[in-house]
Tab-separated table of C-alpha atoms in Angstrom:
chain	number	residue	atom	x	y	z
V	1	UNK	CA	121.314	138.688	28.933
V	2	UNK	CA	120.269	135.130	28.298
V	3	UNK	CA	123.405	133.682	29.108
V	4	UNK	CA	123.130	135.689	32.912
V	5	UNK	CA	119.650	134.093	33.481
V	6	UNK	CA	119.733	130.615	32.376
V	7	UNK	CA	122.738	130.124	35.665
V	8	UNK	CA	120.374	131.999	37.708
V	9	UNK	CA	117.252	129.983	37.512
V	10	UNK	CA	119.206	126.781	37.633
V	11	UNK	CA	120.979	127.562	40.702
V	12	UNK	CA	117.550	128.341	42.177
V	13	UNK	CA	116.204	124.695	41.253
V	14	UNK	CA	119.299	122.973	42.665
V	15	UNK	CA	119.176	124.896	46.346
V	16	UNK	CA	115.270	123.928	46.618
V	17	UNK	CA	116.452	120.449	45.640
V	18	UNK	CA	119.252	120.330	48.035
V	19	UNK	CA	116.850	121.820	51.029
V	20	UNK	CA	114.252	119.219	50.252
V	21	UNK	CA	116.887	116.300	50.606
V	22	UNK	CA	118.451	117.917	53.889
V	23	UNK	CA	114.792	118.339	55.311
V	24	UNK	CA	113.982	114.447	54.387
V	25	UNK	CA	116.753	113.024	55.514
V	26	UNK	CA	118.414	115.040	58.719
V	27	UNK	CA	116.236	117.743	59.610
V	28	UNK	CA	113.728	116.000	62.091
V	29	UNK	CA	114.142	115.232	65.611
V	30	UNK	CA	113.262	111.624	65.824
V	31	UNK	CA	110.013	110.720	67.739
V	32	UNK	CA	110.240	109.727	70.859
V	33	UNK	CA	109.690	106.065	71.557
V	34	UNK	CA	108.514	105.000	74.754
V	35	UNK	CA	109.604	101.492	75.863
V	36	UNK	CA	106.753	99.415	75.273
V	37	UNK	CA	105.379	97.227	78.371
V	38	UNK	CA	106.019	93.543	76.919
V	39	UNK	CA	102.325	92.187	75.914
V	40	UNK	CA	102.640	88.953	78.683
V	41	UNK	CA	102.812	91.525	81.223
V	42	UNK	CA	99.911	93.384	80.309
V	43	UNK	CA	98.292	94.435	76.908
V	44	UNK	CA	96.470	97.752	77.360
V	45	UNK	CA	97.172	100.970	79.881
V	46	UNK	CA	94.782	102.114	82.626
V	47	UNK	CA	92.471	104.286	80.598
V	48	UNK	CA	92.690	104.161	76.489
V	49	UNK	CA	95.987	104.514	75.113
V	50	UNK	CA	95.370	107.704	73.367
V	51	UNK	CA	93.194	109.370	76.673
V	52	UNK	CA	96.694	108.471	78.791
V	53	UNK	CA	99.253	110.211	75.937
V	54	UNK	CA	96.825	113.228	76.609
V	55	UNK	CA	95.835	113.267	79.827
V	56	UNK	CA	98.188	110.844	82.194
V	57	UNK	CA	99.351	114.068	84.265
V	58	UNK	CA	95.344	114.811	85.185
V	59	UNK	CA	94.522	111.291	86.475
V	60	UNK	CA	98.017	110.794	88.470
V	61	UNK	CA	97.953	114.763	89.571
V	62	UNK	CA	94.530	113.875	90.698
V	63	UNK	CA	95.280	110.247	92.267
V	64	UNK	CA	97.863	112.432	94.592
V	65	UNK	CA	95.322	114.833	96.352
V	66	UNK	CA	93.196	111.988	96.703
V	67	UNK	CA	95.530	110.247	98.387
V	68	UNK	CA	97.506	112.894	100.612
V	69	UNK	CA	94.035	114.061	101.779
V	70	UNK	CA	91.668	110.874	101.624
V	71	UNK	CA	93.924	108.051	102.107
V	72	UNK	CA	92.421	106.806	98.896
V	73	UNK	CA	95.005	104.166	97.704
V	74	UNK	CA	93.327	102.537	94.611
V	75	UNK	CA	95.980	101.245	92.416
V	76	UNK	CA	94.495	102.379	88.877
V	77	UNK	CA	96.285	105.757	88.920
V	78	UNK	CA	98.505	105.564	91.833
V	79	UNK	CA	102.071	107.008	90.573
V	80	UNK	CA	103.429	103.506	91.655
V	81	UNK	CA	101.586	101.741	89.691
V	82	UNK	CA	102.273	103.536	86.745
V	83	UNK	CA	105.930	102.671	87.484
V	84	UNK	CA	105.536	99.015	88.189
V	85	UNK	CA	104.283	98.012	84.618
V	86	UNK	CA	106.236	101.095	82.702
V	87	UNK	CA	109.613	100.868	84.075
V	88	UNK	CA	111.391	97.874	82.962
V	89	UNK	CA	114.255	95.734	83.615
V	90	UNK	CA	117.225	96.015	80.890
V	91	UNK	CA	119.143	92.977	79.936
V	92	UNK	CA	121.580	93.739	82.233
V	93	UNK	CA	119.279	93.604	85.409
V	94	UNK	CA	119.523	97.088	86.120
V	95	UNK	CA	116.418	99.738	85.895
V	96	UNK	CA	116.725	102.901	84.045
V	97	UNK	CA	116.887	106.298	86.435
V	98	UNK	CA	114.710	108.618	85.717
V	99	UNK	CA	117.625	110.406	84.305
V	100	UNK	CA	118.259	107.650	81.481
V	101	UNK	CA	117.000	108.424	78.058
V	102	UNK	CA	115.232	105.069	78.233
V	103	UNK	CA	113.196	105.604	80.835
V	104	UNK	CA	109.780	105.637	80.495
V	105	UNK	CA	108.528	108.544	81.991
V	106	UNK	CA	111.489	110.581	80.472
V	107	UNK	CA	111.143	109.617	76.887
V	108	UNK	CA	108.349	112.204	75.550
V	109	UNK	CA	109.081	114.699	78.106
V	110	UNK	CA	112.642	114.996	76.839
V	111	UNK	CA	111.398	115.256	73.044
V	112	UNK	CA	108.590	118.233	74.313
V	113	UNK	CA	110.581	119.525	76.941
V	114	UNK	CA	108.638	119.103	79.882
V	115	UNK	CA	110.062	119.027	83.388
V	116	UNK	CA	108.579	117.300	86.458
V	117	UNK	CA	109.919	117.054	89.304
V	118	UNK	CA	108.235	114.142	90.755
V	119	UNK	CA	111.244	111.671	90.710
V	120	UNK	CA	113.238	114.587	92.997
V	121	UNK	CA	111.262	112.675	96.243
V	122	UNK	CA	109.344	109.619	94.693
V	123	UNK	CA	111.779	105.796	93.648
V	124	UNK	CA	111.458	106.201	89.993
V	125	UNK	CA	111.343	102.554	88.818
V	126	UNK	CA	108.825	99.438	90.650
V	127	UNK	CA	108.366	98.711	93.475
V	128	UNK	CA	109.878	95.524	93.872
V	129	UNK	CA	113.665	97.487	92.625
V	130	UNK	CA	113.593	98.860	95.634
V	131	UNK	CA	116.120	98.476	97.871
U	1	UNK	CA	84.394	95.470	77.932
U	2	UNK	CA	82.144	95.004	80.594
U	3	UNK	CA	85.077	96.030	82.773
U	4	UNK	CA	85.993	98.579	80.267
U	5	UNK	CA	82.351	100.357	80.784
U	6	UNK	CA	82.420	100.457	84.715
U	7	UNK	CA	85.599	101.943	84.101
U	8	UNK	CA	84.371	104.479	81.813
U	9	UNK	CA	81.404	105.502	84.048
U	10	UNK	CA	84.226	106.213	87.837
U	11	UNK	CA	86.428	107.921	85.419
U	12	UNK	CA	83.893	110.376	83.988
U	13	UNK	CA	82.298	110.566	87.734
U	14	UNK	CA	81.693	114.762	88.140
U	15	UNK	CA	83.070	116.291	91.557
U	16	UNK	CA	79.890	117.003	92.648
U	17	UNK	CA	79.303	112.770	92.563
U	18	UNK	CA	82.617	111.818	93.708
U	19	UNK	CA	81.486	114.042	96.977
U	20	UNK	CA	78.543	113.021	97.585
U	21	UNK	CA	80.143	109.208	97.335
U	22	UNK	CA	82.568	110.359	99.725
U	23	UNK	CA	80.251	111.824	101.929
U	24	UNK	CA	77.537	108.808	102.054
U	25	UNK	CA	80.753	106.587	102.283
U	26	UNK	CA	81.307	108.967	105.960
U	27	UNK	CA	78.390	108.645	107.213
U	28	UNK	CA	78.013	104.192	106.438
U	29	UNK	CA	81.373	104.357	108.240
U	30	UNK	CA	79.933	106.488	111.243
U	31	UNK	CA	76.649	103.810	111.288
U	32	UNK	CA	77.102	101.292	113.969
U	33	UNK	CA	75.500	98.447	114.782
U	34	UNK	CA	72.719	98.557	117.555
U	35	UNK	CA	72.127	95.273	119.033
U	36	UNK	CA	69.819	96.369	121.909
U	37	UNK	CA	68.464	99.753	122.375
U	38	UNK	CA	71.411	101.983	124.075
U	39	UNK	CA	73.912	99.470	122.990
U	40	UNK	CA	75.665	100.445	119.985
U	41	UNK	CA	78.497	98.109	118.174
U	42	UNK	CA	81.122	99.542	116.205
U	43	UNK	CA	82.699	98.088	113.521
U	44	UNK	CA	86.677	96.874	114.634
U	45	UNK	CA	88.735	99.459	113.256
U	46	UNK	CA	90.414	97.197	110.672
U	47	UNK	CA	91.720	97.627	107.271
U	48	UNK	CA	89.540	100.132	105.547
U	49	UNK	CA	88.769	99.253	101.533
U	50	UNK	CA	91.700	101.161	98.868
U	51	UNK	CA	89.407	103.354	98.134
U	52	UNK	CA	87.400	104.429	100.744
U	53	UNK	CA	88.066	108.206	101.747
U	54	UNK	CA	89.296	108.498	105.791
U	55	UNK	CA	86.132	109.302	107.686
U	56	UNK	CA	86.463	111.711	111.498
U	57	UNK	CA	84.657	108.106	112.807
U	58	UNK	CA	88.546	107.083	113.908
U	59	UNK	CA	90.844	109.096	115.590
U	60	UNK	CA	94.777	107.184	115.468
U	61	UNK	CA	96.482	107.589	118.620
U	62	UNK	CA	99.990	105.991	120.056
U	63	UNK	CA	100.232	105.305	123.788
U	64	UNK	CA	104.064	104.891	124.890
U	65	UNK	CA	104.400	103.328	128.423
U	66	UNK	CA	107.904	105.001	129.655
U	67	UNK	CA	108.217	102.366	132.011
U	68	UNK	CA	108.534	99.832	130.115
U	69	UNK	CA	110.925	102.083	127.385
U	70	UNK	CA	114.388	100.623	127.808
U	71	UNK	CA	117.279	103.283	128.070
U	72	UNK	CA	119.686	101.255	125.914
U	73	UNK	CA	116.705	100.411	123.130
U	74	UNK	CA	116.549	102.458	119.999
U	75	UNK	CA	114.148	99.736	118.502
U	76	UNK	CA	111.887	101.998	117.481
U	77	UNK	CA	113.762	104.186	115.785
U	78	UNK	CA	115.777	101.670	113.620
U	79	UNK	CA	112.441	100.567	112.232
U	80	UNK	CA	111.258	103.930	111.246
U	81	UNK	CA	114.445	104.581	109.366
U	82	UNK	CA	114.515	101.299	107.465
U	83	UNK	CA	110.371	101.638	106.510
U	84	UNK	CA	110.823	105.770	105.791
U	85	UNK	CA	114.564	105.315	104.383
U	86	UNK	CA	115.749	108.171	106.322
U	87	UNK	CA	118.795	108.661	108.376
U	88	UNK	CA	120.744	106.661	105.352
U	89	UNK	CA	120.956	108.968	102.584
U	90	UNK	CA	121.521	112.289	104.108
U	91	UNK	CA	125.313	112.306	103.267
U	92	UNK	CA	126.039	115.860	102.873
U	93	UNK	CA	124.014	117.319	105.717
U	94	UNK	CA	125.631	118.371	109.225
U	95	UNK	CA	124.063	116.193	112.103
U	96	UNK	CA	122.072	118.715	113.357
U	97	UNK	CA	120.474	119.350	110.235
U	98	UNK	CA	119.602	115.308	109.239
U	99	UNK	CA	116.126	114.481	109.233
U	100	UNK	CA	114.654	112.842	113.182
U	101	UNK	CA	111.139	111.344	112.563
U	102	UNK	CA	111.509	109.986	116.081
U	103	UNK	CA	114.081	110.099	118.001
U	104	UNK	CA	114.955	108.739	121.896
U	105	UNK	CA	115.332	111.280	125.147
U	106	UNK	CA	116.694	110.559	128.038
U	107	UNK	CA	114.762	112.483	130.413
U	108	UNK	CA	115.837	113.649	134.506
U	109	UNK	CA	113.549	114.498	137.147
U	110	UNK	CA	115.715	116.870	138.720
U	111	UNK	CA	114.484	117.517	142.118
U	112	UNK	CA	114.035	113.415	142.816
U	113	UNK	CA	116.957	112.471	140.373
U	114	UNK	CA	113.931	109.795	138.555
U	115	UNK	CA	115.883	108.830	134.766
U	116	UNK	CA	113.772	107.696	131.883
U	117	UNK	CA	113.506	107.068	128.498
U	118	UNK	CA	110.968	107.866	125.681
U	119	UNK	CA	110.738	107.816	122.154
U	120	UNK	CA	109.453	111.533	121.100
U	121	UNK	CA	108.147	112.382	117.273
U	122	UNK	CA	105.274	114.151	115.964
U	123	UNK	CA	102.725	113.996	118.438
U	124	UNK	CA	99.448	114.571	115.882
U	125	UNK	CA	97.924	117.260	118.054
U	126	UNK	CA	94.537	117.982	117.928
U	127	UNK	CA	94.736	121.393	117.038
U	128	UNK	CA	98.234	121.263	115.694
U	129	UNK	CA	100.335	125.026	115.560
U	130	UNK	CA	102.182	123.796	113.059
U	131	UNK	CA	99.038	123.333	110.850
U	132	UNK	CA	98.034	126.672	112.037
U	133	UNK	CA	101.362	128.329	110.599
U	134	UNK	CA	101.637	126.728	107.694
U	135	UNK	CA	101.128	129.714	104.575
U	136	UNK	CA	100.331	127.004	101.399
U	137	UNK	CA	97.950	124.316	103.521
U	138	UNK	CA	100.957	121.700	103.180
U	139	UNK	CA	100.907	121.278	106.898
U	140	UNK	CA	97.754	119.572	107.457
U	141	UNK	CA	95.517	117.842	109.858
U	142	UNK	CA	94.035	114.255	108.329
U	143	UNK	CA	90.946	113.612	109.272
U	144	UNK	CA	91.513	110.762	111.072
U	145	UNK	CA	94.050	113.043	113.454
U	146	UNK	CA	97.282	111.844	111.344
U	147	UNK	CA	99.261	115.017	110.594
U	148	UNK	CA	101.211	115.541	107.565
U	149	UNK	CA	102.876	117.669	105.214
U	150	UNK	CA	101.459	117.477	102.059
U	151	UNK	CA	105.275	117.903	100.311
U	152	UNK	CA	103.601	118.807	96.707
U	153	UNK	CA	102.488	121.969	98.643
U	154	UNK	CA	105.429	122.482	101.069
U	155	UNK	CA	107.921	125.461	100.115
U	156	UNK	CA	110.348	124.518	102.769
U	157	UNK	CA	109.375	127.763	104.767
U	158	UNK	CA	109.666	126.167	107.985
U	159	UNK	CA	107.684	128.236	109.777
U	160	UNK	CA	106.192	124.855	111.098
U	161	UNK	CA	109.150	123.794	112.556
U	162	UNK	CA	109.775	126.937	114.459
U	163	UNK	CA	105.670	126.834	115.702
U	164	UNK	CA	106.008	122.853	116.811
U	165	UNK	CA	106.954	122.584	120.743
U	166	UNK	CA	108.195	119.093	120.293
U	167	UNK	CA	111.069	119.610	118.047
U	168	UNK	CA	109.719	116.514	115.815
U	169	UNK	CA	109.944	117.899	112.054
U	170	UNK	CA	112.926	118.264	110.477
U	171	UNK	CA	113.917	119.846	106.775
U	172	UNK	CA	115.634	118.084	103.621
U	173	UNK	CA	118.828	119.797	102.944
U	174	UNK	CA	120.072	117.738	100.181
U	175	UNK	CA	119.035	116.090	96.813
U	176	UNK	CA	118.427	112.379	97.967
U	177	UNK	CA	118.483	109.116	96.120
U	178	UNK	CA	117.018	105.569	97.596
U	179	UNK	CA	114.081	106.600	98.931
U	180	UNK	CA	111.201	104.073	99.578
U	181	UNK	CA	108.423	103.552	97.239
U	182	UNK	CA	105.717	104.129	100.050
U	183	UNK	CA	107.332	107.455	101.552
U	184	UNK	CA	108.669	109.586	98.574
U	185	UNK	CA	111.270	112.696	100.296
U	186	UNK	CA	112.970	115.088	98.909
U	187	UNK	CA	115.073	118.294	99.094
U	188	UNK	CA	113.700	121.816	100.154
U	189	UNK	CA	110.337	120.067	102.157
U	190	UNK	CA	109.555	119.243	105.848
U	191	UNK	CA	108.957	115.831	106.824
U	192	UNK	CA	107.675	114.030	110.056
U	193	UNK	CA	106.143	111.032	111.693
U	194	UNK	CA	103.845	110.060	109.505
U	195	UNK	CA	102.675	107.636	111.856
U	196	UNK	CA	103.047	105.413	108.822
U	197	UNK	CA	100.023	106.408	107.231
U	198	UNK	CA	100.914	104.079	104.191
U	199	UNK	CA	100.764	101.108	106.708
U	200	UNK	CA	97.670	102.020	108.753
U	201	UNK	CA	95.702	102.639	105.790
U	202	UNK	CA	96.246	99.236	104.804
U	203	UNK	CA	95.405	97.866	108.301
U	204	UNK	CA	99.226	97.665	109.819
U	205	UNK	CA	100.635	98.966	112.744
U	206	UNK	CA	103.207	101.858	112.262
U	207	UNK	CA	106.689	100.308	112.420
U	208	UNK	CA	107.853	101.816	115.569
U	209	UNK	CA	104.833	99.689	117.250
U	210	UNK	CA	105.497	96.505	115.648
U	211	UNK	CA	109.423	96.841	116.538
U	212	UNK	CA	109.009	97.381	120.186
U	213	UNK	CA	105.996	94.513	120.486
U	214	UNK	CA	108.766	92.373	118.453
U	215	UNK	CA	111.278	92.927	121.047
U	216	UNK	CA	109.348	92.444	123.690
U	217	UNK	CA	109.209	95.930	125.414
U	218	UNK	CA	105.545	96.268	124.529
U	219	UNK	CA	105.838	99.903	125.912
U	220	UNK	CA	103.606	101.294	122.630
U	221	UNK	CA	99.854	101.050	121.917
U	222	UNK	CA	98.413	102.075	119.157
U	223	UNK	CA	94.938	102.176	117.848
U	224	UNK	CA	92.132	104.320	117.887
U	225	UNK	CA	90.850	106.316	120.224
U	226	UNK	CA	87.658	107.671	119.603
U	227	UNK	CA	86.644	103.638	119.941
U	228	UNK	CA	85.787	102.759	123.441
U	229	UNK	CA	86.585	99.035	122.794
U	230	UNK	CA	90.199	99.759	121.535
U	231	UNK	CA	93.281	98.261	123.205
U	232	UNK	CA	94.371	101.737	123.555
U	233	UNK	CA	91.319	103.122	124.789
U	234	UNK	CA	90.698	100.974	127.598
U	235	UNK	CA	94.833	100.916	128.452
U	236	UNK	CA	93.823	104.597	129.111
U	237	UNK	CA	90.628	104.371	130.582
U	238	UNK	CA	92.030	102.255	133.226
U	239	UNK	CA	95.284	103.403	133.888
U	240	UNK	CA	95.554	107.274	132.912
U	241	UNK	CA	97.610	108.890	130.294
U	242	UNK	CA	100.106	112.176	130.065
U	243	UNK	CA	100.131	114.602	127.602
U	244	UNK	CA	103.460	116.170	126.902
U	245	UNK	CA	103.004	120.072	127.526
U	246	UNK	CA	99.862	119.102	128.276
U	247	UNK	CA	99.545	123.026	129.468
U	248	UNK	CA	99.234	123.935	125.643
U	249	UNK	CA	95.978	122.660	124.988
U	250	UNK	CA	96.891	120.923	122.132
U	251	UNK	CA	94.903	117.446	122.388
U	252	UNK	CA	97.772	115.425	121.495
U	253	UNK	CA	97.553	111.466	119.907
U	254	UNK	CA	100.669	110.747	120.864
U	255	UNK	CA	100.534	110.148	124.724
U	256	UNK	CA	102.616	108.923	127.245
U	257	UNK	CA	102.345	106.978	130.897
U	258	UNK	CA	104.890	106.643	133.295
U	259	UNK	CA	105.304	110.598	134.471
């Protein structure tokens, strides 16, 4: 009997080790990382950095009424401004599409699986890449 | 900080305050100036602060002077593509189906054989049908008598394009790329003359406007009509305007002189 058990318990200790190593070092899908607006273009977002990870959708969703109906064009949450600081140039010159992992707007949405569709009729990088 | 805390107080502002701003904001636009008892002065319709709301006090109209429309010009229309960015990136559409935000007629009297030429889009009727139609509220009257389609709302019914008697809205057929910052498009929504609200909010002329004054036709006026001491208002006042179907009631911006 002893000689059945003693296996038994061991191979118990190495499959929890082995599942703890797999969760550590594979198991996660990494973060997303947003590209960071350089700090000589501008050092803090609109509202507080932790109010726009929550909430960005409610001041832009309510920027858009405000405009479509009011003609209210403030800048602070206009969509386009958004754009013009977070969507930067890469080395190469190009802009990311809002397609491109690296794009701003697409980073966190692809990690939580959100879909807008805002870039389907609105440029999705600054103004000044337009054409 | 002390930016930080004005900040703080407009972005916890309740809807109950941001309407009564708007409101009081309406009625200090509708206050003129009275120099002399009877004599009221209103304020130039210029460029109106980012964010003040649009107020009923203006009324944007366009006054096209066929006479002065040149057959062979299509001025007007080249502008409106390159500030919209349509006409460019419809690739996979059939002609007939491509977006027209304006678009030039050639037009025959046919009893005194009398040919001429006129630029025809959306013609921001007063009490617009296609407004009326419209199931979501995407099809909407501004204010300031600018019609749009509010395209968040639009489900590409179309039921406005069958209700509009001047033809001037057209459908998206197509995923598009390369469209302009100011005028975002896309597939499955109805678009038309915006009368480049982006511009006149910021003071401008619509495109169309400053492409015909630029090339010297100066057949188009626009400005707004519900001011007495407008360029277009007194064009009209002393020389008469035409509505186009003017039979349908429909109080259109967009007017015309010439026929």
């Amino acid at each position: 009997m002893k000689a059945i058990r003693l296996p038994r318990r061991f191979a118990w200790i190495v499959a929890v080790a082995l599942l703890a190593a797999a969760a550590a070092q594979a198991g996660r899908v990494p973060l997303p990382q947003p590209q960071q607006v350089p700090p000589e273009i501008a050092t803090s977002c609109v509202e507080d950095t932790d109010v726009m990870r929550h909430k960005h959708f409610e001041f832009i969703l309510h920027q858009r009424d405000e405009t479509m109906h009011w003609g209210i064009r403030t800048k602070r949450h206009s969509l386009k401004n958004c754009l013009n600081c977070h969507v930067r140039q890469r080395p190469d010159g190009s802009y990311p599409k809002h397609t491109d992992p690296d794009h701003f707007c697409n980073a966190c949405h692809e990690y939580a699986a959100v879909h807008i569709d805002c870039f389907d009729c609105h440029f999705d990088g600054p103004e000044k890449a337009a054409k | 900080m002390k930016d930080d805390k004005a900040r703080d107080q407009q972005a916890q502002l309740a809807p109950a305050e941001a309407a009564r701003r708007r409101f009081l904001a309406g009625v200090a636009g509708a206050a003129g100036v009275a120099l002399a008892p009877g004599v009221l002065l209103y304020g130039v319709a210029g460029a109106k602060a980012p964010d003040a709301p649009v107020t009923d006090q203006v009324r944007w109209g366009l006054l096209i002077d066929t006479t002065k429309c040149a057959t062979e010009c299509d001025a007007c229309v080249t502008a409106c593509k390159t500030e919209n960015g349509w006409g460019q990136n419809e690739v996979r559409s059939r002609p007939d189906q491509r977006a027209h935000w304006i678009r030039k007629l050639t037009v025959k009297d046919r009893s005194s054989g009398h040919v001429m030429s006129m630029p025809m889009m959306c013609q921001h009727c007063e009490t617009a049908p296609c407004a009326d139609v419209c199931p979501t509220g995407a099809s909407f009257r501004r204010i300031d008598g600018i019609v749009l389609v509010d395209k968040h709302i639009c489900i590409g019914c179309r039921y406005c394009m069958m209700a509009c008697p001047y033809k001037a809205r057209s459908f998206i057929h197509e995923n598009l790329e390369g469209q302009k910052p100011y005028a975002p498009r896309g597939k499955g929504t109805v678009e038309s003359c915006t009368l480049c609200v982006h511009r006149v909010d910021a003071g401008e002329q619509p495109a169309c406007v400053v492409a015909c004054n630029r090339d010297g036709h100066k057949a188009m006026v626009f400005g707004d009509l519900r001011d007495p001491n407008s360029e277009i208002s007194k064009v009209i006042r002393a020389r008469g305007s035409t509505q186009v179907r003017a039979d349908l009631q429909l109080n259109p911006g967009v007017q015309y002189q010439g026929f």
